Amino acid sequence: MLTRRTFVTGSAALMCAPAVIAQAQTAWPAKTVRIVVPYPAGGQTDGIARAFGDYLARQINKTVIVENKAGAGGTIGVTEAKRADPDGTTILCTISSSLIQNRVTVKDLPYDPEKDFTYLTMVSGAGGPVVAAKKTGATNLKEFVEYAKKAGSINWGSYGIGSTPHVLIETIAKQYGIKFQVIQYRGEAPMWNDIAGQTLDGAAGSYAAAAPVVQAGTGNLIGVVGARLPPYPDTPTMTEQGAVGDFYDLRAFTAFAVPSATPKDIVDKISALLIQGGTDPTVQKMLTNFILSSPADLQTTNRIFKRDSEVMLRILRDLGVKPE
């Protein structure tokens, strides 16, 4: 388990903030606010938490701690956030797989994503890159399928059972009849290193992590899950190339949440501040770099969470994915 604390201190310049903020300060927070990230420092989720944490600290003129509690596919950090006092001083920042896929892939999951948390806002990715190693010669889905069939079997990278790259290759294989072996990694970085080193034939993941491989030419962007990526507008989505299934319409998201017993007035205050954070230049720069949407409102957040949960859980069960 990796634990790292980073302190983000609110600016004294905001002592003259509007009265509504001053009132929020007296009722909340009563103590230091911490944002629990169930993944190591330096990744996309960590970057999102730090950008919003910095904004939050400046608005409430209080210290905000970003605390990394990594391990067990996000289970350790999410569980800690669940057990925190429901007073709004512990905020969870985590990705969709820890809230959805873990329900199928983790035996005796110590939290219930639907009952144990209230969701404040989320940011979603534009699309997930699907990359073939340079050695395959594939530049699109059709060519990659042809390579896989000729090779007999391929090595495919993933960062967890039930994760997006794992479900993607299972879905491709089911439609096109290819054989594969999934190599599970503890994170995206080592997976993309092996694409660059030509150990793997293909992988999928986040744009920020995959971009260096594509830019270096050691991997070819052959498709996108979701919408087309702005930096590569000529690369068609998997659906546009003939791939079939509800999976291709899903977007990976990062959500902020608090324990479900947190009072509604506090939930509303934190949610409003996080959503407002989407207008901050520093936060906007981070969202642009990761190609993420602006923070969604409460209604949209809960609608997406419910829809994606239903779709992904059905897909995982149809594919026969089970706990390790």
XYZ file of C-alpha atoms in Angstrom:
324
model
C 0.000 0.000 0.000
C 1.368 3.356 -1.024
C 0.528 6.326 1.167
C 1.506 9.844 0.268
C 0.189 13.108 1.625
C 0.392 16.385 -0.171
C -0.756 19.614 1.432
C -2.558 22.236 -0.603
C -3.051 25.437 1.335
C -5.771 27.975 0.641
C -4.714 31.462 -0.337
C -4.972 34.205 2.234
C -5.978 36.462 -0.637
C -9.454 34.983 -0.407
C -10.093 36.379 3.046
C -12.384 38.813 1.266
C -14.398 36.106 -0.491
C -18.161 36.603 -0.951
C -20.444 36.203 2.071
C -21.826 32.905 0.798
C -18.340 31.399 0.999
C -17.784 32.820 4.472
C -21.010 31.207 5.657
C -19.900 27.905 4.156
C -16.664 28.194 6.127
C -18.451 28.395 9.468
C -20.608 25.324 8.809
C -18.107 23.398 6.702
C -15.402 22.371 6.976
C -14.929 22.041 10.698
C -11.431 20.600 10.181
C -8.855 19.880 7.491
C -10.308 18.439 4.296
C -8.666 15.436 2.696
C -9.210 13.948 -0.746
C -8.556 10.201 -0.807
C -7.188 8.866 -4.098
C -7.118 5.030 -4.291
C -4.207 5.068 -6.762
C -0.526 6.087 -6.697
C 0.660 9.665 -7.002
C 1.544 10.840 -10.497
C -1.335 9.249 -12.415
C -4.363 10.854 -14.045
C -6.674 10.355 -11.054
C -4.078 11.896 -8.765
C -3.683 14.860 -11.128
C -7.433 15.465 -11.157
C -7.613 15.338 -7.352
C -4.718 17.777 -6.956
C -6.078 20.324 -9.430
C -9.536 20.355 -7.841
C -8.044 20.133 -4.343
C -5.982 23.241 -4.963
C -9.050 25.097 -6.208
C -11.114 23.945 -3.240
C -8.415 25.080 -0.795
C -8.329 28.538 -2.340
C -12.088 28.907 -2.120
C -12.542 27.826 1.493
C -9.198 29.225 2.695
C -8.405 25.944 4.410
C -5.782 23.244 3.989
C -6.782 20.389 1.676
C -4.777 17.168 1.779
C -4.541 14.854 -1.212
C -3.850 11.417 0.221
C -2.909 8.438 -1.960
C -4.125 5.085 -0.631
C -3.267 2.674 -3.424
C -3.738 -1.074 -3.670
C -6.138 -3.892 -4.522
C -7.533 -2.216 -7.625
C -8.671 0.829 -5.692
C -10.408 -1.180 -2.970
C -8.185 0.023 -0.110
C -8.723 3.721 -0.750
C -12.440 3.467 -1.488
C -12.987 1.446 1.690
C -11.142 4.024 3.775
C -13.287 6.811 2.336
C -16.439 4.808 3.092
C -15.453 4.496 6.758
C -14.680 8.202 7.184
C -16.845 10.521 9.270
C -19.758 11.736 7.102
C -19.020 15.409 7.729
C -17.695 16.378 4.310
C -14.062 16.498 5.393
C -13.159 13.272 3.553
C -13.802 13.297 -0.190
C -13.189 10.293 -2.430
C -11.729 10.826 -5.908
C -11.714 7.593 -7.886
C -12.252 6.068 -11.319
C -15.214 4.155 -12.682
C -13.569 0.719 -12.492
C -13.321 0.845 -8.680
C -17.023 1.712 -8.498
C -18.388 -0.574 -11.216
C -16.041 -3.352 -12.368
C -14.895 -4.154 -8.838
C -18.423 -5.335 -8.033
C -17.818 -8.276 -10.339
C -14.052 -8.750 -10.166
C -13.451 -8.437 -6.403
C -14.715 -11.162 -4.100
C -16.469 -9.902 -0.965
C -16.100 -6.240 -1.937
C -16.048 -4.282 1.357
C -18.164 -1.411 0.038
C -21.359 -0.913 -1.941
C -20.840 1.862 -4.543
C -24.585 2.522 -4.780
C -25.388 2.624 -1.048
C -22.203 3.806 0.640
C -21.550 7.019 -1.286
C -23.186 10.197 -2.513
C -21.675 11.400 -5.786
C -20.786 15.079 -6.102
C -19.579 15.440 -9.680
C -17.559 13.604 -12.318
C -15.353 14.281 -15.322
C -15.397 11.925 -18.306
C -12.855 11.137 -20.994
C -13.549 12.002 -24.640
C -12.432 8.594 -25.824
C -10.060 5.774 -24.970
C -7.194 5.072 -27.390
C -6.719 1.554 -28.762
C -3.088 1.012 -29.749
C -1.267 -1.702 -31.713
C 2.470 -2.160 -31.312
C 4.502 -0.958 -34.288
C 5.648 -4.534 -35.008
C 2.097 -5.548 -35.959
C 2.017 -3.108 -38.854
C -1.673 -2.503 -38.092
C -3.060 1.012 -38.512
C -6.759 0.223 -38.035
C -9.049 -2.390 -36.491
C -9.339 -4.497 -39.674
C -5.574 -4.774 -40.046
C -5.139 -5.643 -36.375
C -7.705 -8.446 -36.580
C -5.937 -9.776 -39.684
C -2.601 -9.681 -37.832
C -4.089 -11.485 -34.824
C -5.562 -14.259 -36.962
C -2.298 -14.720 -38.851
C -0.267 -14.770 -35.626
C -2.598 -17.354 -34.075
C -2.653 -15.566 -30.715
C -1.682 -12.119 -29.439
C -0.412 -10.668 -26.173
C -2.707 -7.906 -24.958
C -2.008 -5.464 -22.134
C -4.437 -4.689 -19.314
C -4.295 -3.162 -15.844
C -6.841 -5.291 -14.048
C -9.475 -7.957 -14.523
C -12.612 -6.255 -15.789
C -10.767 -3.037 -16.665
C -11.478 -1.247 -19.939
C -8.619 -2.881 -21.914
C -9.582 -6.317 -20.590
C -13.257 -5.948 -21.533
C -12.236 -4.451 -24.885
C -10.156 -7.422 -26.021
C -12.795 -9.868 -24.768
C -15.395 -7.982 -26.807
C -13.201 -7.843 -29.930
C -12.367 -11.531 -29.659
C -16.021 -12.485 -29.297
C -16.964 -10.587 -32.468
C -13.984 -11.415 -34.661
C -12.924 -14.832 -33.382
C -9.328 -14.024 -32.487
C -7.246 -15.677 -29.773
C -5.380 -13.726 -27.148
C -3.538 -13.814 -23.860
C -4.112 -10.951 -21.432
C -1.045 -9.702 -19.559
C -2.179 -7.911 -16.399
C -0.120 -4.987 -15.103
C -0.325 -2.984 -11.876
C -0.871 0.223 -13.783
C -0.805 1.813 -17.219
C 2.820 2.991 -17.212
C 4.507 -0.454 -17.319
C 1.902 -1.656 -19.846
C 2.700 1.159 -22.267
C 6.426 0.589 -21.694
C 5.956 -2.940 -23.014
C 4.052 -1.654 -26.044
C 7.017 0.637 -26.723
C 9.361 -2.314 -26.246
C 7.245 -4.465 -28.609
C 6.650 -7.113 -25.935
C 2.897 -6.643 -26.292
C 0.886 -6.658 -29.510
C -1.754 -4.211 -28.327
C -3.338 -2.374 -25.427
C -5.892 0.298 -24.543
C -6.196 2.895 -21.810
C -6.201 6.630 -21.162
C -5.088 9.232 -23.674
C -2.556 10.879 -21.350
C -0.727 7.595 -20.735
C -0.891 6.325 -24.324
C 0.053 9.573 -26.073
C 3.870 9.283 -25.635
C 3.850 5.828 -27.272
C 1.777 7.038 -30.218
C 3.830 10.212 -30.603
C 7.084 8.240 -30.544
C 5.808 5.909 -33.258
C 6.337 2.738 -31.229
C 2.576 2.205 -31.215
C -0.113 2.933 -33.790
C -3.462 4.407 -32.807
C -5.891 2.013 -34.514
C -9.172 3.185 -32.987
C -10.956 4.929 -30.149
C -13.535 3.722 -27.633
C -16.150 6.457 -27.379
C -15.799 9.719 -29.297
C -12.933 10.649 -31.607
C -9.919 12.212 -29.923
C -9.377 15.904 -30.765
C -5.585 15.475 -31.278
C -6.282 12.632 -33.767
C -9.537 13.616 -35.496
C -8.868 11.328 -38.470
C -8.734 8.158 -36.354
C -12.216 6.586 -36.412
C -13.911 5.135 -33.373
C -14.211 1.384 -32.968
C -17.929 1.639 -33.772
C -17.188 3.514 -36.997
C -14.902 0.628 -37.983
C -17.608 -1.989 -37.495
C -17.149 -3.033 -33.868
C -20.507 -3.844 -32.276
C -21.639 -3.568 -28.658
C -22.812 -1.210 -25.910
C -19.307 -1.225 -24.458
C -18.036 1.089 -27.186
C -20.409 3.854 -26.085
C -19.113 3.987 -22.511
C -16.713 6.649 -21.236
C -14.293 6.124 -18.399
C -14.977 8.673 -15.671
C -13.426 10.008 -12.493
C -15.911 10.812 -9.728
C -15.842 12.753 -6.478
C -17.964 11.337 -3.651
C -18.564 11.490 0.101
C -19.991 8.915 2.546
C -23.734 8.539 1.987
C -24.656 9.799 5.468
C -23.152 13.223 4.754
C -25.809 15.952 5.307
C -27.412 17.267 2.137
C -26.440 20.890 2.742
C -22.778 19.907 2.918
C -23.121 17.707 -0.165
C -24.620 20.637 -2.067
C -21.843 23.020 -0.966
C -18.976 20.717 -1.936
C -20.620 19.725 -5.198
C -21.185 23.372 -6.168
C -17.562 24.265 -5.427
C -16.168 21.331 -7.418
C -18.407 22.089 -10.389
C -17.417 25.753 -10.162
C -13.800 24.565 -10.238
C -14.264 23.689 -13.887
C -14.016 27.418 -14.670
C -10.636 27.811 -12.971
C -7.717 28.270 -15.454
C -5.494 25.742 -13.676
C -8.243 23.129 -13.589
C -9.155 23.851 -17.205
C -5.535 23.311 -18.257
C -5.504 19.929 -16.513
C -8.807 18.912 -18.131
C -7.484 19.931 -21.553
C -4.237 17.997 -21.085
C -6.137 14.826 -20.147
C -8.928 15.527 -22.689
C -11.619 15.437 -20.037
C -15.081 16.992 -19.869
C -16.054 19.804 -17.542
C -17.455 18.697 -14.148
C -21.006 17.372 -14.475
C -23.871 18.561 -12.289
C -25.395 16.309 -9.636
C -28.246 15.052 -11.815
C -26.012 14.248 -14.784
C -23.427 12.612 -12.547
C -25.945 10.235 -11.015
C -27.582 9.490 -14.372
C -24.258 8.544 -15.987
C -23.224 6.498 -12.952
C -26.479 4.519 -13.037
C -26.438 3.976 -16.816
C -22.765 2.965 -17.036
C -23.106 0.657 -14.039
C -26.026 -1.220 -15.612
C -24.311 -1.557 -19.004
C -20.853 -2.553 -17.750
C -22.116 -5.021 -15.146
C -24.232 -6.760 -17.798
C -21.271 -6.918 -20.196
C -18.954 -8.361 -17.545
C -21.453 -11.047 -16.594
C -22.153 -11.902 -20.239
C -18.415 -12.341 -20.774
C -18.205 -14.593 -17.730
C -15.720 -12.343 -15.869
C -15.248 -13.561 -12.303
C -13.116 -12.637 -9.265
C -9.515 -13.855 -9.254
